[in-house]
């Protein structure tokens, strides 16, 4: 699949709006004093998540992040599933054992997520190795932020991926922060991926708020991997528009910087792109309205649904 | 996070922060390293330290646990006294090799058994409500089997600063494990004389004759509630808070059981392979041929579910302790 | 390494190699990964497998333990059955996070409690003579506290292949810990019917009435020698080899102690926080108010010195077991 | 210190001969059926170890390897000390608790060695950080082979070193093998350090059997670090001339390849260099003879000395 156009672009825009609507709804619930367990806003990063994941096939896998709603939606996981996991309602994937931090849909290429950052890299290499051993043309895509990106297993996995020419793409989400630490405090020059150019593989820096740039870069990396060209790294420059998590007041974020990034918000930006391409404003309005309504209805339905019932013997037990 | 203006009421969190600050002020060779420490660390225990001591004493690190713990060893070998913060103690498993194989063994392996190696590793642990299996575990059992390592678990506003002092003073590799719920414990901020809290010394919290109860960390609070209820049932409990998991003050427990003949360990960790197993074993070994009643109340061998309500049903509580204690006291002769 | 021409005499090492080869031949989805596996692995257990199955089934890896264990998880989630060799089991501490927090919990955390996750982790462990503190440790206690993980320790030529079969067959995350001295154990190579060795089933090696002895891995050999000596002293021992450390067959031990009233655990690991603690605790809990005599013979809480002679003085032996058993039997009433 | 010349060169040659003589003596003992605990021959790699370590001051540190005799000698640890640790005789550094695998002489800049590879990298960064915090001009040099070089902590430590501009030099010993695995099976293109050029720091590949090339490269990297120029990486290409360890028959080593590397043996090669520079053959003979005699005498003396006596209570105990 090359970079999307026409109706495909509209579909991606709809996903972005849907993801943001979910995000906004969660922010609203929090503001109203409700519990939104383990919600980490992904607002501002939708172009990067969706632009990349949408380039994949169902048989490709993703390893997503703790702000993974957009990734999951783009991979085909229904919002109702994500919300059910989040609010511990029936209809989720893990029966309240992993919540929204451990959504999995192996059938859609979502094997799950690790919480102590690092394992994801070898895991993605293993998923890619499986494709390679089976001789199919699947690709694994591994997302990671500044935190995981400073962990050694990334080097180990990349070395294996280059050595074995694995079909895996690593996507660094450079969003300015790791909790309250600036990217510049964690990586020389504030860049997470330049070091990997030393492997002689493609390392691409993209404007992570530019849906088209992201999808082109990902499409290139993924087709390369699919065709046996081996691994590559993409670093998307974006920004975390909301605090790390609900208890964070984000007082450390400079107001002007934040403001500047709100102005680069990928959603209005993508709307402008679509309008410039000739998409009618009312068609876009309509898409937005439908997406927002769908999200509102889904959340209401999920929150009105019964909680997961659990049998402690079965529900939370280990092997023994 | 609880920075109150009213300085008379303090939390354990604040008391640890000020103790750490005092220690750093007293010794220039003490440095703090870890993730987000510049802004106070994962739990606010480093709050204000960056502003006070600057970037060469409070070292913000990348999320590179292996690199950080290796660097802490290097700093200690160079005459510094590193205090390393782990974002959540569950993540210590990512540096288990550095801790168990390198830091704990270094001096012995290199022929300096009496030497100091002042690496203090600290961070939050324990279950609150729905943080899930990777941010809730009680970590002392995973490191209990490691020769050369000290493990300390503060439990009250009174003992937390004293234990941190003692851990730092010992200049030995030490895991200092701060329970998330213990952070919130409050008390009078009036400076009290710090009780002795040397490595390997337990505190007898309450004297009693019917049953010995052992509990530490957050479980001490549950145990105190249990003791109050048991008192209403006419059962007097001797409550021991070991404070130090390694070295462990078995003698105090054994002496108490010599008197009570009954032992209950209340532990937050998974039951199998927990610290309670060793305590029961030591007590059993100490009284060969004597009829004992001893048991543990702990978490079943299951992962912490994310859903707080599910989790609440499997975490050990005061009520579980009361139940088990009454069974021990009443049904002792059933077997 | 013991590749003998005479095929009648086999070692445990050879039996594990051929069992692994059979399993790989029977299921194409089984792959072996690790360091030096192309040339047979750290201990020769993979000998011949690369030649037989080629590079896509026997995957030589860089010395990247975290990458390898992550990849094993990825392979298992993709329908493969990875067998991962660790060069020395002490190094499992470098992947403790992958094992405890990820591999063991994965299914539960993701809502698939009954699902399979066939990751078999195997490698050598245990003290031989002077391999030092980083290549000698008994690793089961470090992983005993991990819900969702199986741990198996073969001890004889008879049980090693059956246990490896059962571990693979279980398709659950399993640590299969091969003691360096057990590799050398020999026996008749005549194919014997493999005894049942399901996870969680102990073997009663010897029936007796005076004392229950529990020992596994290399300690089973020491225990058998001890039992022979004790028999000369008129003491009949019931010897239990649990084989599976997790799940552990407490029932078999408890039933035996119900008969003998005396328990001795012989364990190679450091005494504090070892498996023996849990066994003593379970037995104590099983007999409230009954007079028991129970103790452990294990390694003191010190690191393995490099000098073999020093090490020999601290490793638990048959003689230590005899000594402790006689004390249990004779001085039971002293207290 | 620049690259050495004249008498300095002769001193380094003497160290090389001394190290090789020790190595040969151990091989002879093994051939005679004696125990030489934990001996890992360093034969063939003397130019790399000595050429680099000799560029350091006593106040600089090294983190050496399991074939570290040459490193230790060059750092000033007496052969008698190394041998005493190896044979568990009195006069070593660790009283038979760590043997030759854990020689330490903090006063000489030898803090010790880790056995499970990986920690050395953060450790070296920590030693360098200590210099940086103290504001002195010390440098830490970390040696590592193919095994440790594939471990993640290297990336973590390098990232910190670049970020904090630490005075640390990483020296990769590419000696063709990790036990019986070829370097090419473990690193893309069989090179251990090219990836690190992505950090924008100096990454130098040198002929590890060329004493002068090694010392020039190290001198450069070390003075750079000393002057506040930050970390760098050197990869020395060399060869392990003997099996991994005594039980290894090295049957996997192609005879012709081995032969070719014996012909590049750094010791005769360095002798030729010295001769070409006008050093008299009999002076060199004399240096060699004296070094070999000294080694023979030292080993004999050490092996004749009493074993370490140990008090189990004190000698091997942990903190408790
Ligand atoms: C190994 C490990 N160390 C630390 C953490 C704690 N932690 C959780 S989220 C987080 C910050 C995440 O930052 P980043 O990776 O940049 O992702 P973002 O939140 O910006 O999307 C940290 C440090 C962890 N989960 N795992
Ligand atoms: C983390 C870790 N994994 C594996 C080993 C086992 N091991 C010991 S020596 C060795 C090979 C060393 O090879 P290399 O690093 O190339 O050094 P060389 O022997 O060639 O000098 C290995 C794999 C170890 N010590 N640590
Ligand atoms: Mg980030
Ligand atoms: Mg090598």
PDB file of C-alpha atoms in Angstrom, chain C residues 36 38-39 60-66 87 91 94 130-131 134-135 301-303 305-307 309-310 313-314, chain D residues 38 88 95-99 101-102 114-116 147 150-151 179-181 185-186 307 310 312 316-318 320:
ATOM      1  CA  UNK C  36      26.422 -21.096  20.826  1.00  0.00           C
ATOM      2  CA  UNK C  38      24.769 -23.915  16.616  1.00  0.00           C
ATOM      3  CA  UNK C  39      27.725 -25.779  18.064  1.00  0.00           C
ATOM      4  CA  UNK C  60      22.263 -18.916  16.924  1.00  0.00           C
ATOM      5  CA  UNK C  61      21.804 -15.581  18.664  1.00  0.00           C
ATOM      6  CA  UNK C  62      24.033 -12.720  19.717  1.00  0.00           C
ATOM      7  CA  UNK C  63      24.711 -12.452  23.451  1.00  0.00           C
ATOM      8  CA  UNK C  64      21.561 -10.376  23.858  1.00  0.00           C
ATOM      9  CA  UNK C  65      19.600 -12.037  26.616  1.00  0.00           C
ATOM     10  CA  UNK C  66      16.888  -9.385  26.715  1.00  0.00           C
ATOM     11  CA  UNK C  87      24.255 -19.975  28.841  1.00  0.00           C
ATOM     12  CA  UNK C  91      22.209 -15.086  33.905  1.00  0.00           C
ATOM     13  CA  UNK C  94      19.418 -10.399  33.518  1.00  0.00           C
ATOM     14  CA  UNK C 130      34.977 -23.468  41.757  1.00  0.00           C
ATOM     15  CA  UNK C 131      32.950 -21.787  39.048  1.00  0.00           C
ATOM     16  CA  UNK C 134      28.112 -16.042  38.894  1.00  0.00           C
ATOM     17  CA  UNK C 135      28.119 -19.563  37.459  1.00  0.00           C
ATOM     18  CA  UNK C 301      24.077 -17.218  52.820  1.00  0.00           C
ATOM     19  CA  UNK C 302      27.460 -16.592  51.297  1.00  0.00           C
ATOM     20  CA  UNK C 303      28.656 -16.318  47.746  1.00  0.00           C
ATOM     21  CA  UNK C 305      33.995 -18.729  46.263  1.00  0.00           C
ATOM     22  CA  UNK C 306      36.106 -19.512  43.230  1.00  0.00           C
ATOM     23  CA  UNK C 307      38.411 -21.798  45.095  1.00  0.00           C
ATOM     24  CA  UNK C 309      38.136 -26.359  48.150  1.00  0.00           C
ATOM     25  CA  UNK C 310      36.559 -23.392  49.909  1.00  0.00           C
ATOM     26  CA  UNK C 313      33.222 -26.702  52.605  1.00  0.00           C
ATOM     27  CA  UNK C 314      30.006 -24.791  52.245  1.00  0.00           C
TER      28      UNK C 314
ATOM     29  CA  UNK D  38      39.739 -19.959  34.870  1.00  0.00           C
ATOM     30  CA  UNK D  88      44.589 -19.079  45.068  1.00  0.00           C
ATOM     31  CA  UNK D  95      41.774 -14.271  48.922  1.00  0.00           C
ATOM     32  CA  UNK D  96      40.519 -17.013  46.601  1.00  0.00           C
ATOM     33  CA  UNK D  97      37.019 -15.622  46.531  1.00  0.00           C
ATOM     34  CA  UNK D  98      37.183 -14.220  43.027  1.00  0.00           C
ATOM     35  CA  UNK D  99      40.283 -15.876  41.621  1.00  0.00           C
ATOM     36  CA  UNK D 101      38.288 -13.442  37.268  1.00  0.00           C
ATOM     37  CA  UNK D 102      37.973 -10.707  39.870  1.00  0.00           C
ATOM     38  CA  UNK D 114      31.740  -8.335  36.458  1.00  0.00           C
ATOM     39  CA  UNK D 115      31.119 -11.894  35.306  1.00  0.00           C
ATOM     40  CA  UNK D 116      27.658 -11.616  33.788  1.00  0.00           C
ATOM     41  CA  UNK D 147      29.565 -11.206  23.885  1.00  0.00           C
ATOM     42  CA  UNK D 150      25.689  -7.319  21.935  1.00  0.00           C
ATOM     43  CA  UNK D 151      24.121  -6.465  25.272  1.00  0.00           C
ATOM     44  CA  UNK D 179      33.293 -18.963  22.334  1.00  0.00           C
ATOM     45  CA  UNK D 180      32.538 -20.847  19.104  1.00  0.00           C
ATOM     46  CA  UNK D 181      30.321 -18.240  17.447  1.00  0.00           C
ATOM     47  CA  UNK D 185      26.931 -14.395  13.234  1.00  0.00           C
ATOM     48  CA  UNK D 186      26.550 -11.846  15.986  1.00  0.00           C
ATOM     49  CA  UNK D 307      47.431 -21.394  49.615  1.00  0.00           C
ATOM     50  CA  UNK D 310      40.397 -18.777  54.825  1.00  0.00           C
ATOM     51  CA  UNK D 312      34.731 -19.359  56.409  1.00  0.00           C
ATOM     52  CA  UNK D 316      33.254 -16.001  52.094  1.00  0.00           C
ATOM     53  CA  UNK D 317      30.384 -14.581  53.971  1.00  0.00           C
ATOM     54  CA  UNK D 318      27.986 -12.010  52.648  1.00  0.00           C
ATOM     55  CA  UNK D 320      24.918 -11.597  56.775  1.00  0.00           C
TER      56      UNK D 320
END
